[in-house]
Short mmCIF file of N, CA and C in Angstrom, two decimals:
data_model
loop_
_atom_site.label_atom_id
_atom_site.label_comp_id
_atom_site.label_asym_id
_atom_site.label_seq_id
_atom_site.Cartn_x
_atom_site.Cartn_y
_atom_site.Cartn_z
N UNK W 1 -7.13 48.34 -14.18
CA UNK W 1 -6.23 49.16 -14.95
C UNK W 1 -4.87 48.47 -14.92
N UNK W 2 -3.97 48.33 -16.02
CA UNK W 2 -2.98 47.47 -16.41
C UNK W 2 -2.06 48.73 -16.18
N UNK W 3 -0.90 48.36 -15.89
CA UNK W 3 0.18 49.40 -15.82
C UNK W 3 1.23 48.85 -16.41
N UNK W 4 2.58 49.65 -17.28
CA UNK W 4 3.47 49.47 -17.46
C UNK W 4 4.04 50.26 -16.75
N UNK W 5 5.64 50.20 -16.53
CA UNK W 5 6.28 50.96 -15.55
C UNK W 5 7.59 50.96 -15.56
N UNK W 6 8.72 52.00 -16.25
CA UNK W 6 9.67 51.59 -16.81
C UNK W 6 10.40 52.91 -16.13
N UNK W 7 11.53 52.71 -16.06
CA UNK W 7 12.87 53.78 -15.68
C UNK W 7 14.05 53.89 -16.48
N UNK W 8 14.75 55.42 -16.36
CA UNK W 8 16.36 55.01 -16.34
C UNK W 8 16.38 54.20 -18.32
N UNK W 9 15.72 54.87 -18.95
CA UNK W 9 15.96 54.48 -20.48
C UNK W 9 17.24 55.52 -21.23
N UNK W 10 17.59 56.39 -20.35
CA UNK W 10 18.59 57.24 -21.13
C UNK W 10 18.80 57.20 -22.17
N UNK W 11 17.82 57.69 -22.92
CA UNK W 11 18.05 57.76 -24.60
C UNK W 11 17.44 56.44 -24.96
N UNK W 12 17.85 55.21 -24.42
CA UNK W 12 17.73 54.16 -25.45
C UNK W 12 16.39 53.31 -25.78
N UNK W 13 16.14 53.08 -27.04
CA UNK W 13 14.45 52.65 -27.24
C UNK W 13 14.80 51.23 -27.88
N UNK W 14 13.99 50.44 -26.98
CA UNK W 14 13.67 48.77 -27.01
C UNK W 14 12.87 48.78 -27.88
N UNK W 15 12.06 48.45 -29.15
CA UNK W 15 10.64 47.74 -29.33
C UNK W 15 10.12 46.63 -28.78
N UNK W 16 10.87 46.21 -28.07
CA UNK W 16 10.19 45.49 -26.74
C UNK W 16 9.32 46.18 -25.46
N UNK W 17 9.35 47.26 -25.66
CA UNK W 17 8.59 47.77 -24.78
C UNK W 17 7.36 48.06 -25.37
N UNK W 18 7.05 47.96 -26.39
CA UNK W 18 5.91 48.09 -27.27
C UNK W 18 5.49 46.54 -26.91
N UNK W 19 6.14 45.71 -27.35
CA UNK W 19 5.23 44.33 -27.21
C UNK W 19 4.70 43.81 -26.11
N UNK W 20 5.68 44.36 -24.66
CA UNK W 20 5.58 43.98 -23.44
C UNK W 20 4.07 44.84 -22.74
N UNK W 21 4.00 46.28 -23.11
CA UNK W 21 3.21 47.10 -22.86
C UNK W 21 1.88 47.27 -23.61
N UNK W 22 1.58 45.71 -24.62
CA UNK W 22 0.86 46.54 -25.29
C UNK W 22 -0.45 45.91 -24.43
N UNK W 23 -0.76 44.91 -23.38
CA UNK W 23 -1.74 45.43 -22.89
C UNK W 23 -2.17 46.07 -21.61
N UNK W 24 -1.17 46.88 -21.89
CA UNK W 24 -1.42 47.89 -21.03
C UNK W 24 -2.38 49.24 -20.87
N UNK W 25 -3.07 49.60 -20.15
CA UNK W 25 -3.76 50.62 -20.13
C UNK W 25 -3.06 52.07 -20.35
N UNK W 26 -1.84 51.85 -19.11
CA UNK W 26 -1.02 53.38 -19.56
C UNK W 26 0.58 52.64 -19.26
N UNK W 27 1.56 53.67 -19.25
CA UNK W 27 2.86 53.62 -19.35
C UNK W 27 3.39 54.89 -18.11
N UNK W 28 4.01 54.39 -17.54
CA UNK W 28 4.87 55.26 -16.41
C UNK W 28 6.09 55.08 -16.37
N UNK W 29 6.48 56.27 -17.09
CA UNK W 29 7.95 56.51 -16.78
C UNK W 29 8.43 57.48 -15.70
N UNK W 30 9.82 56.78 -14.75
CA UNK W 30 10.05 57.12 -13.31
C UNK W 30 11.27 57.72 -13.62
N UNK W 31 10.86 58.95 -15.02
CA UNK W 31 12.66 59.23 -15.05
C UNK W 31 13.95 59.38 -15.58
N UNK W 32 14.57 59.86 -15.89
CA UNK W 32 16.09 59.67 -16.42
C UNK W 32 15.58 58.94 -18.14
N UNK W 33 14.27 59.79 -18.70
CA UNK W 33 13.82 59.05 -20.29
C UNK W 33 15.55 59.48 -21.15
N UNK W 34 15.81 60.99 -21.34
CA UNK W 34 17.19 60.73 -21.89
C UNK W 34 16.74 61.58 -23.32
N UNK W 35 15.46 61.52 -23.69
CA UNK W 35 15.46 61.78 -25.20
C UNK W 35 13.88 61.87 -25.37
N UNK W 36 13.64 63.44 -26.19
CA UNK W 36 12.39 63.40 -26.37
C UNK W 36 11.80 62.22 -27.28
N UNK W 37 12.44 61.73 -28.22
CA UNK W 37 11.94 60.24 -28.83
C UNK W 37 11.28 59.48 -28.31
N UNK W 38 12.20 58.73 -27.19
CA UNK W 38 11.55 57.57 -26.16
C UNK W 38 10.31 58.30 -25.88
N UNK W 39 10.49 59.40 -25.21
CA UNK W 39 9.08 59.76 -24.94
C UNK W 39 7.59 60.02 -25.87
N UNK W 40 8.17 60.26 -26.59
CA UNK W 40 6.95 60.55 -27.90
C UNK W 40 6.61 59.08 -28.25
N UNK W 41 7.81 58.50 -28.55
CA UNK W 41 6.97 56.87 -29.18
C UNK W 41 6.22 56.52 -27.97
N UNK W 42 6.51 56.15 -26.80
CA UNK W 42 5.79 55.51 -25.21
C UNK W 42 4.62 56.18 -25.62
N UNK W 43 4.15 57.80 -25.72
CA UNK W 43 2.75 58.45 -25.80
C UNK W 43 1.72 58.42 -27.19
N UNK W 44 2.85 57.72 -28.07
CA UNK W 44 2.14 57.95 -29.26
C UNK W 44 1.55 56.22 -29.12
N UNK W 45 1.60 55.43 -28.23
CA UNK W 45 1.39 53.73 -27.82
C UNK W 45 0.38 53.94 -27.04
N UNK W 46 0.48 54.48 -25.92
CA UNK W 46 -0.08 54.83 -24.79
C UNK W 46 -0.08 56.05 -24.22
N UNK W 47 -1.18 55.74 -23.39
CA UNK W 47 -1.38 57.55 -22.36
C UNK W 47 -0.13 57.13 -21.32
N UNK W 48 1.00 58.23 -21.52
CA UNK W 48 1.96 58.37 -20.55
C UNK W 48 2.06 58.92 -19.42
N UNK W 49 2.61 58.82 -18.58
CA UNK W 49 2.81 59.77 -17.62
C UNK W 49 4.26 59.62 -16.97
N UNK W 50 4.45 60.44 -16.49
CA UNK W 50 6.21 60.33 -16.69
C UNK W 50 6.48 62.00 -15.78
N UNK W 51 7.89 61.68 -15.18
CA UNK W 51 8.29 62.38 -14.38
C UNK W 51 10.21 62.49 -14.79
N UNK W 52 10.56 64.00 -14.76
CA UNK W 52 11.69 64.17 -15.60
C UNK W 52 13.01 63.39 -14.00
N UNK W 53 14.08 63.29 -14.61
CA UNK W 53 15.11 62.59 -14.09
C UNK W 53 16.07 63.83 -14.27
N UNK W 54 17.38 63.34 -13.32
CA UNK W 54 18.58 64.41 -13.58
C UNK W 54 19.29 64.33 -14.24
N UNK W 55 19.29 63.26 -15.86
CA UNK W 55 19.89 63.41 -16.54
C UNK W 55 19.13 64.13 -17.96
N UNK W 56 17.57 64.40 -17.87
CA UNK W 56 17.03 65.12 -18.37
C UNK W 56 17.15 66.51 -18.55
N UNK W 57 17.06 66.78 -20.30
CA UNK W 57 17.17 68.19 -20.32
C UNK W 57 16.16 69.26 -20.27
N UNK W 58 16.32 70.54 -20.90
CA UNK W 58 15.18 71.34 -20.33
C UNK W 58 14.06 70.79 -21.15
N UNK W 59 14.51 70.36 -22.44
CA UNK W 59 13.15 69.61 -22.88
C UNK W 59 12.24 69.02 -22.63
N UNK W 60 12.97 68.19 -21.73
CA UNK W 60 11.92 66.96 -20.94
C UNK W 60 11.57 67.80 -19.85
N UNK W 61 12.30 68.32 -19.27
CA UNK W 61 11.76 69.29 -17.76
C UNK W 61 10.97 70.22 -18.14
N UNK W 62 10.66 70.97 -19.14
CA UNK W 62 9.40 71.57 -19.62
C UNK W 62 8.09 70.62 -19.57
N UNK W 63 8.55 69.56 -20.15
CA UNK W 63 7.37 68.73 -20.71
C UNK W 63 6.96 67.81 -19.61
N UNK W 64 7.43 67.40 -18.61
CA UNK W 64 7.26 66.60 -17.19
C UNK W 64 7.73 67.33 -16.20
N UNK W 65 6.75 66.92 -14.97
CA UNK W 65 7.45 67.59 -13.99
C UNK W 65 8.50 66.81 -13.04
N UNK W 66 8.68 67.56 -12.44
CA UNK W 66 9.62 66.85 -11.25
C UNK W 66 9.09 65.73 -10.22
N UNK W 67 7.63 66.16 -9.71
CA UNK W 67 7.11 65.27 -9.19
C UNK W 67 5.71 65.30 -9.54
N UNK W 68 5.11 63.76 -9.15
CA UNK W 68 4.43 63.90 -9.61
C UNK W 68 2.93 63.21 -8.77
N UNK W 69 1.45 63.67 -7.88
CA UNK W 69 0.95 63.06 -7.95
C UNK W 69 -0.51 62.47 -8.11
N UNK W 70 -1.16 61.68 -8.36
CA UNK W 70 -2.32 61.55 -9.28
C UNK W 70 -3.37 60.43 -8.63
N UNK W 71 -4.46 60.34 -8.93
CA UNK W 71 -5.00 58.83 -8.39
C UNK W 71 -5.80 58.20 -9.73
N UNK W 72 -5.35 56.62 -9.24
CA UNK W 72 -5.77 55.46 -10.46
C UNK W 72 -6.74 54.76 -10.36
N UNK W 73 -7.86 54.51 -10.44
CA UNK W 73 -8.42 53.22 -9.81
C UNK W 73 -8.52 53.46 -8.21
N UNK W 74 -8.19 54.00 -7.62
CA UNK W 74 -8.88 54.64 -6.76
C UNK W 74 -7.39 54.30 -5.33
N UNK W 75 -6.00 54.15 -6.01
CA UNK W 75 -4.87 54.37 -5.75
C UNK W 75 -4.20 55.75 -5.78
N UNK W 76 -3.73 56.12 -4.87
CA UNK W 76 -3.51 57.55 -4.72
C UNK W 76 -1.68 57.16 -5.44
N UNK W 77 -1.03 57.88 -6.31
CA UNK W 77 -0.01 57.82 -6.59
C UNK W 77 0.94 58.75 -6.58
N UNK W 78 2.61 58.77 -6.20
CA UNK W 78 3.34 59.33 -5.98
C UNK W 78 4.33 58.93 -7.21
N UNK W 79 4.99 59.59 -7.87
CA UNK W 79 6.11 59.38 -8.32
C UNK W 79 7.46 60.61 -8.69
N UNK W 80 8.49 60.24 -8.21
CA UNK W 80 9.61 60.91 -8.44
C UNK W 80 10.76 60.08 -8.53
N UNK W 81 11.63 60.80 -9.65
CA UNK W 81 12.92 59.90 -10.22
C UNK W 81 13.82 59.66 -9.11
N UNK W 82 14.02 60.17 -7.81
CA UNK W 82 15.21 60.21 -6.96
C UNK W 82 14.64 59.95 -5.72
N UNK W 83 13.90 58.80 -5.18
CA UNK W 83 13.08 59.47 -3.96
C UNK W 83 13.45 58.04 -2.78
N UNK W 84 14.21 57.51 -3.01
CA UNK W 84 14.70 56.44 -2.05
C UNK W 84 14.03 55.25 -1.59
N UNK W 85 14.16 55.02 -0.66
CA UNK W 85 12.84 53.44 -0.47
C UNK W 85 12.16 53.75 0.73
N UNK W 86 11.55 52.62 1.10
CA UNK W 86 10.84 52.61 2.54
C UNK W 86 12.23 52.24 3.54
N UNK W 87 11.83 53.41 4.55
CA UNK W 87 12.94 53.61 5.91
C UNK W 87 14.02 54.33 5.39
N UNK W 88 14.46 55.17 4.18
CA UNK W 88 15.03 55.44 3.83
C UNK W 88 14.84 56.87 2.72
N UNK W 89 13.73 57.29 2.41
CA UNK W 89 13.52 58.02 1.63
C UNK W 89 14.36 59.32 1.45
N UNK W 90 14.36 59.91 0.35
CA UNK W 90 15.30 61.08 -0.15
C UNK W 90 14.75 62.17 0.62
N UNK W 91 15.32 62.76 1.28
CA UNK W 91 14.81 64.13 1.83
C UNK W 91 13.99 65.10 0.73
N UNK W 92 14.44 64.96 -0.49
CA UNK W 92 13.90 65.74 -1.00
C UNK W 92 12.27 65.56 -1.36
N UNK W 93 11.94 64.67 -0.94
CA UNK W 93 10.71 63.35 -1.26
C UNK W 93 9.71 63.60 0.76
N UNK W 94 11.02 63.04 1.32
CA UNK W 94 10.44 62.87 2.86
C UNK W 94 9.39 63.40 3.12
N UNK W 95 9.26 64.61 3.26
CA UNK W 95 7.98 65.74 3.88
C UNK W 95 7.34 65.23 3.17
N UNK W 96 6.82 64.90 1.80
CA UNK W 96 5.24 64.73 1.17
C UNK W 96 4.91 63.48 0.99
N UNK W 97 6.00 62.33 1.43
CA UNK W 97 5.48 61.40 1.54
C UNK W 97 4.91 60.87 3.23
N UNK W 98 5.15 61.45 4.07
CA UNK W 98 5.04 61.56 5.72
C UNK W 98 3.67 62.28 5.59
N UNK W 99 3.58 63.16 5.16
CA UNK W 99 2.50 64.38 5.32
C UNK W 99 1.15 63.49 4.78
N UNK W 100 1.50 63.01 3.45
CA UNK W 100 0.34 62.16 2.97
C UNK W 100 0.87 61.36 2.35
N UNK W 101 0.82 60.03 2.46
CA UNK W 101 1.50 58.61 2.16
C UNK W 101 0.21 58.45 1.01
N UNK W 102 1.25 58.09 0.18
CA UNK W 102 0.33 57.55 -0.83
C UNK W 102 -0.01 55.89 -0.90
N UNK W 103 -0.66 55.73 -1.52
CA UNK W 103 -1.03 54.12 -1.70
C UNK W 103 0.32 53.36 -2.21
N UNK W 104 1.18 54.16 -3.52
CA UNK W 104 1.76 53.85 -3.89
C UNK W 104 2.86 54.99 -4.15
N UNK W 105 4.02 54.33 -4.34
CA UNK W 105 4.95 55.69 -4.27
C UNK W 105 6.10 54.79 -5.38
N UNK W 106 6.55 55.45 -6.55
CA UNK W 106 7.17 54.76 -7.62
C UNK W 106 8.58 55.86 -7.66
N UNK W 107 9.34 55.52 -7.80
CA UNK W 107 10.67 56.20 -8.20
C UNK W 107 11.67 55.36 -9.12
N UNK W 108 12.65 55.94 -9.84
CA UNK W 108 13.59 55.30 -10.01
C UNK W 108 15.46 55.65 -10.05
N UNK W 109 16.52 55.93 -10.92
CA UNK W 109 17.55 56.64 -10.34
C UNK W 109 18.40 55.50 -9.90
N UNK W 110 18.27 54.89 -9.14
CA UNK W 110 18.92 53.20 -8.66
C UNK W 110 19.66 52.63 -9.46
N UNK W 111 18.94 52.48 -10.45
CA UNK W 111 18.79 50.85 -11.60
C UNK W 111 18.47 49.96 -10.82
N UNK W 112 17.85 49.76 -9.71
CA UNK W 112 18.16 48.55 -8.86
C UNK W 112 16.28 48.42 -9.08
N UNK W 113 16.23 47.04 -9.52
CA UNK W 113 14.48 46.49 -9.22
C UNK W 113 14.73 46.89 -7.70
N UNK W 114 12.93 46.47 -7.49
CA UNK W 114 12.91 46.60 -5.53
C UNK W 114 11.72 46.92 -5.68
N UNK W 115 10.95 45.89 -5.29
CA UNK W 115 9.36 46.36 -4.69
C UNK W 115 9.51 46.04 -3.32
N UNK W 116 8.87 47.28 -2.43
CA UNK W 116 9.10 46.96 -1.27
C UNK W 116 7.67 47.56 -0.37
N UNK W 117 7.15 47.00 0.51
CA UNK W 117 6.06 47.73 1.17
C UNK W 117 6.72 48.06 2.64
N UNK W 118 5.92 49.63 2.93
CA UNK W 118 6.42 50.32 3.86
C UNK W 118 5.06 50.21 4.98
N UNK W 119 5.54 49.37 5.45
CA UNK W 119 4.17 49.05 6.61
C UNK W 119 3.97 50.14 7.78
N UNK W 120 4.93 50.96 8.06
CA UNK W 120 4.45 52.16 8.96
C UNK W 120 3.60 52.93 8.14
N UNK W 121 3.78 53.26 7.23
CA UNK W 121 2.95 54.05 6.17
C UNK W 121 2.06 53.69 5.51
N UNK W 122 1.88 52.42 5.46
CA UNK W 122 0.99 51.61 4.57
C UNK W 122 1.01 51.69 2.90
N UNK W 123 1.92 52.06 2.37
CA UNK W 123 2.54 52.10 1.28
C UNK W 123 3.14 51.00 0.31
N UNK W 124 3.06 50.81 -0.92
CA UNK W 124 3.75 49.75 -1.58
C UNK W 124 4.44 51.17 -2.29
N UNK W 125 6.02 50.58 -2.47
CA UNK W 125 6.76 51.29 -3.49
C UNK W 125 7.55 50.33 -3.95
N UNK W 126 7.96 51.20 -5.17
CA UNK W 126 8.63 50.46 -6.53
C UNK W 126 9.06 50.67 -7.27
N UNK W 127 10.55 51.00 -8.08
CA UNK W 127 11.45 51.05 -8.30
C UNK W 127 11.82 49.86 -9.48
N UNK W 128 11.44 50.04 -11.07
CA UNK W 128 11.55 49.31 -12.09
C UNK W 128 12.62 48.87 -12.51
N UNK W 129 13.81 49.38 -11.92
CA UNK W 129 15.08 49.43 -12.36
C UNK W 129 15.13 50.10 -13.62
N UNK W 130 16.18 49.38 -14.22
CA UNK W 130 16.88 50.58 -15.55
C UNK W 130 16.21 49.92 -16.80
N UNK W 131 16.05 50.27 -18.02
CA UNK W 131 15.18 49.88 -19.46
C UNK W 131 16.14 50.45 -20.23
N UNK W 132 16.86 51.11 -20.08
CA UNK W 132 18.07 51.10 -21.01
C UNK W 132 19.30 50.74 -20.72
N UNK W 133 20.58 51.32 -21.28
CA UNK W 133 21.69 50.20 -21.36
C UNK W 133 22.80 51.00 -20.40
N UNK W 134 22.28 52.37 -20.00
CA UNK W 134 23.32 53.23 -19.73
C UNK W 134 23.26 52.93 -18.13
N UNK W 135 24.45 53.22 -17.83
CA UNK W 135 24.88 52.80 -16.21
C UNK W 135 25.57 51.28 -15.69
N UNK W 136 25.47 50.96 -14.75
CA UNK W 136 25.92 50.07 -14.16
C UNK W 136 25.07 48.62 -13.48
N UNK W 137 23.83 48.77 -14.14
CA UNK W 137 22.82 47.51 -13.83
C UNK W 137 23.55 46.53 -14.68
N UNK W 138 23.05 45.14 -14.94
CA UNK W 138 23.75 44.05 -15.71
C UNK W 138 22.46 43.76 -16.60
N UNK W 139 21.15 43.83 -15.82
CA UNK W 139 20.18 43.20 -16.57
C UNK W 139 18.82 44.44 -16.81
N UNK W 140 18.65 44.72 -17.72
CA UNK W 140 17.42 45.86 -18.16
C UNK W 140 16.22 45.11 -17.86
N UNK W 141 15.19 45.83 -17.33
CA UNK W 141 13.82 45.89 -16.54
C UNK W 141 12.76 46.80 -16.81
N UNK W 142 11.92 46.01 -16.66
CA UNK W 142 10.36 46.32 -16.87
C UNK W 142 9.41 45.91 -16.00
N UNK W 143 8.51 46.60 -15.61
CA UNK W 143 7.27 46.59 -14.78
C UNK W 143 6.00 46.54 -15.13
N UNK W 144 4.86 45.44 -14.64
CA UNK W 144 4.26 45.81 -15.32
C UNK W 144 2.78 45.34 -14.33
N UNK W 145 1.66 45.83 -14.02
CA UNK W 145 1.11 45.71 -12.47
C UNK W 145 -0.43 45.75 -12.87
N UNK W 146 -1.01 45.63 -11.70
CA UNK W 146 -2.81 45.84 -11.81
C UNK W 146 -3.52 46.75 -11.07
N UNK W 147 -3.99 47.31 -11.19
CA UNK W 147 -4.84 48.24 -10.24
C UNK W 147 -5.91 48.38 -10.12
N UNK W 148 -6.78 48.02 -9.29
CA UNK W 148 -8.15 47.85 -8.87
C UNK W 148 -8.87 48.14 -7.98
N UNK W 149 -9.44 48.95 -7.67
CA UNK W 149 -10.17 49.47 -6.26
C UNK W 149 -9.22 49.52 -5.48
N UNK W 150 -8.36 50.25 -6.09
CA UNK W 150 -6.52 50.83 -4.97
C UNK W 150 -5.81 49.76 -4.59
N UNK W 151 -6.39 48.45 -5.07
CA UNK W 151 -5.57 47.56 -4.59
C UNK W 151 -4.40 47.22 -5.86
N UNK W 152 -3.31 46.68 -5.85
CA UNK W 152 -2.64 46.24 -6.40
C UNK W 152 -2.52 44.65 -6.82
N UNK W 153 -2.41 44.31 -7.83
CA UNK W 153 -2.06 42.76 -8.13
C UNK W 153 -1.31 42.40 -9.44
N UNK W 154 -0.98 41.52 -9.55
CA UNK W 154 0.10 40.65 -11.12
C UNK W 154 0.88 41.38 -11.41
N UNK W 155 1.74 41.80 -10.40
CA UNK W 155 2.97 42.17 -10.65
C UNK W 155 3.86 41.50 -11.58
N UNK W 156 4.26 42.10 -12.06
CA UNK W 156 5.10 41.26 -13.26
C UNK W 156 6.90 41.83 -13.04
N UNK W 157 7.99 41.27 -13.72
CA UNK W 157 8.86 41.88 -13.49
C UNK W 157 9.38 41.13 -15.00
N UNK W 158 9.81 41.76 -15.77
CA UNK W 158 10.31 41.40 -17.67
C UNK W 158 11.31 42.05 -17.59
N UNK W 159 12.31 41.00 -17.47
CA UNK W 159 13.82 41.28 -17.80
C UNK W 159 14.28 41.03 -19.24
N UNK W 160 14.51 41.90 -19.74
CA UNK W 160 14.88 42.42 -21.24
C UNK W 160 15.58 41.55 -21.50
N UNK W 161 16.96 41.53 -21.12
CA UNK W 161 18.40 41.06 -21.66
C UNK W 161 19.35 41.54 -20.85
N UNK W 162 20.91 41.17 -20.81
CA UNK W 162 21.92 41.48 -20.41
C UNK W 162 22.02 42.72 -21.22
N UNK W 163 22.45 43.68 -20.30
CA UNK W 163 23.53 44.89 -21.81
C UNK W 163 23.88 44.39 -22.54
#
């Protein structure tokens, strides 16, 4: 299973994310989408899945939840827009990732890339950085991964452009 994996688009839509994603199986957004648009084009490409951010309105928070988690390929998955890193996680995150560690645990909120594995937990997490223009990153990001019998591989990392 091919993954795309994008954050932090606040409103703004690339058609590069169409070309980058297109062989992708699904699309994961970690967040802060900004605009029911982005989201409709990503689902009308691909099967989405997506988790609302705090700059999301009730629109998107109707339509995604807050957190979110699921299994892929036989990867147990976590994702929430605000949820910190390994050794560091957001309290608001902490308890359910301690309680049951997922294989994988995705957030975004940062802008900051960062794949990082949490070896007390046995966890890979990851953090796409930002795909749109809003905030304080320099360079827009994309994710894009493999999943296979829970394992992970071909990580990719597609840097858009400067703002």
């Amino acid at each position: 299973m091919k993954i795309g994996l994008l954050s932090d688009t606040h409103g703004y839509w690339d058609d590069r994310y169409l070309r980058y994603f297109e062989p992708c199986d699904e699309i994961w957004h970690a967040g802060d989408i900004g605009s029911t648009e982005v989201a409709d084009r990503l689902a009308a490409f691909r099967p989405l899945r997506a988790v609302y951010g705090n700059i999301d309105g009730p629109d998107l928070r109707r339509r995604f939840p807050q957190t979110l988690r699921f299994t892929v390929d036989g990867a147990e998955v976590l994702m929430k827009h605000i949820g910190g890193y390994p050794g560091r996680y957001d309290p608001s995150i902490a308890g359910s990732i301690l309680a049951r560690p997922p294989r994988l645990f995705v957030s975004g909120h940062s802008h900051i890339l960062k794949v990082k594995y949490d070896r007390t937990l046995g966890l890979l997490h990851i953090n796409p950085g930002a795909a749109g223009k809003q905030g304080w990153h320099k360079t827009r990001t994309l994710v894009r991964f493999c999943i296979d019998a829970g394992t992970f591989s071909d990580l990719e990392v597609i840097e858009l452009a400067d703002k």
